[in-house]
Every structure is written in C-alpha cells, then in structure tokens.
XYZ file of C-alpha atoms in Angstrom:
276
model
C -0.097 -0.242 -0.108
C 2.782 2.446 0.951
C 4.532 2.011 -2.453
C 1.512 2.774 -4.618
C 0.289 5.521 -2.467
C 3.822 6.970 -2.745
C 3.710 6.797 -6.723
C 0.140 8.461 -6.402
C 1.274 11.444 -4.378
C 4.292 11.882 -6.543
C 2.095 11.901 -9.565
C -0.749 14.343 -7.941
C 1.920 16.754 -6.966
C 3.992 16.616 -10.464
C 0.552 17.068 -12.411
C -0.312 20.050 -10.565
C 3.133 21.721 -11.004
C 3.743 20.805 -14.363
C -0.059 22.156 -15.075
C 0.948 25.310 -13.751
C 4.278 25.393 -15.655
C 3.029 24.487 -18.897
C 1.138 27.913 -19.119
C 4.365 29.508 -19.945
C 5.613 30.090 -23.341
C 8.009 27.461 -24.649
C 11.118 28.766 -25.926
C 12.533 28.244 -29.644
C 14.089 24.615 -30.222
C 17.822 24.541 -29.266
C 17.474 27.578 -26.451
C 18.054 26.886 -22.747
C 15.514 26.910 -20.826
C 15.783 29.156 -17.746
C 12.734 29.379 -15.571
C 12.929 32.625 -13.593
C 12.441 31.837 -9.724
C 10.071 34.010 -8.582
C 9.161 34.680 -4.824
C 5.527 33.530 -4.077
C 2.756 36.004 -3.630
C 1.422 36.132 -0.190
C -2.178 34.997 0.284
C -4.829 37.581 -0.560
C -6.139 38.882 2.534
C -9.625 38.879 2.039
C -9.987 35.181 2.649
C -9.337 34.817 6.033
C -10.761 31.105 6.278
C -13.691 30.225 8.199
C -14.737 32.455 11.002
C -14.129 30.884 14.773
C -18.197 31.365 15.616
C -19.004 29.250 12.507
C -19.166 25.485 13.094
C -18.508 23.093 10.168
C -21.098 20.461 9.047
C -21.167 17.505 10.786
C -21.279 13.925 9.083
C -17.650 13.704 8.072
C -15.151 11.248 9.273
C -12.185 13.569 9.560
C -11.846 17.482 10.361
C -8.297 19.224 9.927
C -8.556 20.786 13.313
C -6.294 23.843 13.746
C -5.547 25.099 16.959
C -6.703 28.841 18.071
C -4.529 29.893 21.135
C -3.190 32.730 22.625
C 0.423 34.248 21.564
C 2.141 37.272 19.563
C 0.951 38.488 16.126
C 3.277 37.463 12.911
C 2.646 40.496 10.970
C -1.127 40.906 9.970
C -2.286 38.038 11.530
C -1.801 36.002 14.966
C 0.682 32.948 15.240
C -1.808 30.354 15.119
C -2.949 31.509 11.690
C 0.340 31.508 9.965
C -0.497 29.504 6.337
C -3.958 29.561 7.261
C -6.297 28.569 5.590
C -4.177 27.865 2.382
C -2.148 25.266 3.690
C -5.019 23.116 5.407
C -7.163 23.376 2.429
C -4.148 22.159 0.097
C -3.480 19.364 2.421
C -6.860 18.158 2.427
C -6.792 17.716 -1.299
C -4.286 15.568 -1.200
C -5.892 13.435 1.908
C -8.797 13.286 0.054
C -7.312 12.006 -3.168
C -4.825 9.831 -1.813
C -6.732 7.819 1.226
C -10.509 6.897 1.648
C -10.821 8.780 4.695
C -14.046 11.142 4.543
C -12.723 14.266 5.225
C -14.440 17.690 5.566
C -12.615 19.695 2.693
C -12.267 23.020 4.604
C -10.322 24.280 7.533
C -11.678 23.897 11.031
C -10.184 26.402 13.595
C -11.170 25.960 17.065
C -10.082 27.648 20.309
C -8.217 25.432 22.867
C -10.737 26.431 25.545
C -13.997 25.387 23.544
C -15.702 22.384 24.720
C -16.399 21.455 21.147
C -12.595 20.432 20.804
C -13.394 16.949 22.173
C -15.285 16.239 19.022
C -12.246 16.330 17.095
C -9.626 13.438 17.375
C -6.799 15.170 15.580
C -5.331 18.853 16.265
C -2.801 20.606 14.352
C -0.711 23.555 15.921
C 2.154 25.940 14.655
C 4.300 28.896 15.531
C 4.185 27.357 19.066
C 7.518 29.383 19.933
C 5.431 32.069 20.164
C 2.499 30.573 22.193
C 1.557 31.714 25.811
C -1.515 30.292 26.986
C -3.916 31.331 29.120
C -5.150 29.498 31.953
C -8.241 28.181 30.389
C -6.578 27.229 27.093
C -3.761 25.094 28.930
C -6.610 23.265 30.842
C -8.660 22.970 27.767
C -5.656 21.129 25.823
C -4.657 19.065 28.755
C -8.239 17.563 29.179
C -8.219 17.132 25.158
C -5.065 14.879 25.053
C -6.092 12.997 28.285
C -9.209 12.319 26.998
C -7.794 10.691 23.868
C -6.778 13.990 21.662
C -4.017 13.563 19.162
C -1.851 16.873 18.901
C 0.382 17.760 15.548
C 3.087 20.245 16.394
C 4.925 22.080 13.331
C 6.890 24.981 12.293
C 9.002 26.036 15.149
C 13.061 26.384 15.152
C 16.035 26.638 17.219
C 16.831 26.776 20.952
C 14.614 29.952 22.111
C 11.522 28.534 20.423
C 12.009 25.070 21.978
C 12.124 26.278 25.343
C 9.255 28.602 24.973
C 7.091 25.589 23.744
C 8.571 23.376 26.546
C 7.629 25.560 29.144
C 4.346 26.001 28.125
C 3.581 22.051 27.585
C 4.934 21.808 30.992
C 2.249 23.944 32.083
C -0.811 21.516 30.251
C 1.021 18.387 30.758
C 3.405 18.579 33.746
C 3.792 14.759 34.634
C 4.454 13.674 31.457
C 8.041 13.999 29.700
C 9.184 14.999 26.219
C 10.950 12.174 24.230
C 12.314 11.304 21.153
C 10.533 9.239 18.821
C 12.499 6.348 17.129
C 12.391 5.774 13.725
C 10.826 2.349 13.693
C 7.786 4.248 15.807
C 4.531 2.897 14.081
C 3.617 6.752 13.177
C 6.310 6.584 10.611
C 5.000 3.500 9.021
C 1.410 3.223 9.628
C 0.761 4.178 5.959
C 3.720 5.627 4.213
C 7.133 4.012 5.363
C 9.344 6.798 6.285
C 12.408 5.931 6.845
C 14.235 8.816 7.697
C 13.268 12.462 8.501
C 13.717 15.489 5.970
C 14.147 19.241 7.194
C 11.480 21.028 5.308
C 12.412 24.840 4.702
C 10.110 27.763 4.569
C 8.628 28.626 0.979
C 11.609 31.295 0.025
C 14.166 29.204 1.443
C 12.825 26.012 -0.653
C 12.809 27.694 -4.044
C 15.977 29.785 -3.726
C 17.878 26.569 -2.438
C 20.736 27.000 0.069
C 20.563 26.529 3.780
C 17.061 24.729 4.930
C 17.283 25.668 8.361
C 16.319 28.644 10.777
C 18.287 30.377 13.301
C 19.924 27.611 15.393
C 17.440 24.873 14.134
C 20.039 22.881 11.845
C 18.646 19.279 12.544
C 14.845 18.111 11.951
C 13.337 16.271 14.979
C 10.805 14.264 15.929
C 9.452 13.812 19.372
C 6.580 13.114 21.390
C 4.410 12.844 24.697
C 2.730 9.658 25.854
C 0.252 9.029 28.658
C 0.212 6.648 31.007
C -0.939 3.968 29.058
C 2.001 4.298 26.072
C -0.437 6.265 23.764
C 1.414 9.022 21.808
C -0.668 12.117 22.602
C 1.453 14.895 21.118
C 3.892 14.338 18.060
C 6.417 17.270 17.925
C 7.880 18.105 14.506
C 10.845 20.672 15.304
C 12.952 22.627 13.212
C 10.836 21.829 10.104
C 7.727 23.472 8.559
C 5.435 21.092 6.965
C 2.581 23.463 6.725
C 4.703 25.501 4.075
C 5.066 22.636 1.820
C 1.507 21.821 1.953
C 0.527 25.209 1.320
C 3.046 25.813 -1.703
C 2.732 22.179 -3.148
C 1.306 23.495 -6.340
C 3.857 26.136 -7.193
C 6.035 24.519 -9.832
C 9.257 26.111 -8.615
C 8.955 24.462 -5.390
C 10.724 21.497 -4.585
C 8.876 18.195 -5.026
C 11.159 16.298 -2.395
C 9.737 18.597 0.234
C 6.176 18.643 -0.540
C 6.257 14.964 -1.002
C 7.661 14.324 2.458
C 5.543 17.068 4.099
C 2.196 15.083 2.715
C 3.771 11.555 3.510
C 4.146 12.605 7.327
C 1.150 14.401 7.620
C -1.322 11.895 5.946
C 0.408 9.142 8.390
C -0.087 11.379 11.570
C -4.011 11.675 10.670
C -4.281 7.747 10.100
C -2.647 7.201 13.328
C -4.505 9.750 15.158
C -8.262 8.012 13.615
C -6.628 4.439 14.374
C -5.194 4.783 17.810
C-alpha cells in the first residue's frame, strides 16, 4: 500500500506543478530553458478562512482541526494562523485523493478552551515558539489530550522557541516528559513507510536553495509525549515546516522532495490519530 500510495502522491504533485508550468510560453528549439525563480505572492487577505463562530457541517469522518491559541502576532495575523487557511485546504486535497478518509474539505479552527474541541481527534498547531497560553487554554488542551486527543506540532525553530514551547507544555502536561521518537515508531509506517526525517524549509528557502534551517535549528527532530498507557498524545515536528510545503505544493518552483515528504508525514499522522 505504501509504495502505490507514494507513487500516487508524486504523480498528484507533479501533475499540478506541470500544469502550472506549462502555461508559460515554450522557448525556441535549441534555446536553453531558464525558468525564473519567483517569490510566491502572499495569500490574499480577503480570504481569512472560516470564522471561529461558524461550526463545520456534521457527518464527516475527519476534520483538519487547527488550534487557536493565545500568542504574539506575526505581521497582520496571530501566530496560530500562519499559512491559514491555504495550507489546510491544500493538504486536505491530497488527503482526500490519496486515502479513503471521508474528510471535510475546508479548515476547522477551534479555540483550545472551546468544549467542542473534544469532538475532533486530530489537532494541528504551529509557530508554538510564540505561544503563551491562558489558564483556560492550558486546561482545555490538557483535558483534550488526556481524553484521547492527538496533537501535531509544526513550524518552530531553534533553542529559544523550543524552550518557550517546552515551558508551555509543562503547564499543560507537567507529569509527562517529552521524548525522541525512534524511526521504527508506528507513526512513521502506519500508511507510508518513512525511513528518514527530512528538514522541510520555508517556501523562500525551498525555492531559492541554500540552507534549509532557521536560527540554530540545524537538525529536524521528531519528538513525542505519551500518556500513562503508552499512547502517543503529542507529535512534535521541530526544526521543520510541513505547513509551508502543503501550502506551496502547487508552485512549480517548490521542490517536490519537500512537498512529497510533508504530505507523507502529515497523512501518516492523521491515519495514526484515527486508528489509535
């Protein structure tokens, strides 16, 4: 299953990129093709995604739920909303094509102190290096995780951001340590067989080439937090940016190796959450 699914994923991503690239005028025969490397345009601000007060329709097997938490603003939007809603929607396109999971096709932002959070077994949070939870948010996240929820952390870099995240998680789960996940953990083979971690850079670094890290986050790490029964409650992707790879997967200049890996790991995490 993993081999055929990997091939389908690659063909999906290549197909989108080739379609967009083919819109450009072809050069004369014999002339060297030099594709311009362009900075991706920022997402238009008129589409801010689904309102927090708007509930998604019921009846779907899966909702890509994004954690809404208190933190500093990054530009014109809060840190929880980076890459939102485009990354969520792009990822869901791949999930619906490559699996038989009946997923709601749009984003689903939910506040950590919202009692409705327990309805959703999968939760995604990013830019947690700038997270500063209220007491109600810390309590809501604790209740969610101990009741069986699964949290995926993404897109935070370096020592300083790790320390901030670690301090916040100590408030949420003070009795549960953070540990490194081995490469033979079922999370990495539940759907796709992932045998090594790749560092996924932000979109600018991915397109321009060069270093893939930010700050002092030189090595990608996959860590986790387990409950008393050995269930993985939190999967922590540190020094990597899966969300940017989802968001820009259709860009013909964005390297396929990064978007391919990001989709594979993301789908594994969802399948794991729904089967454990």
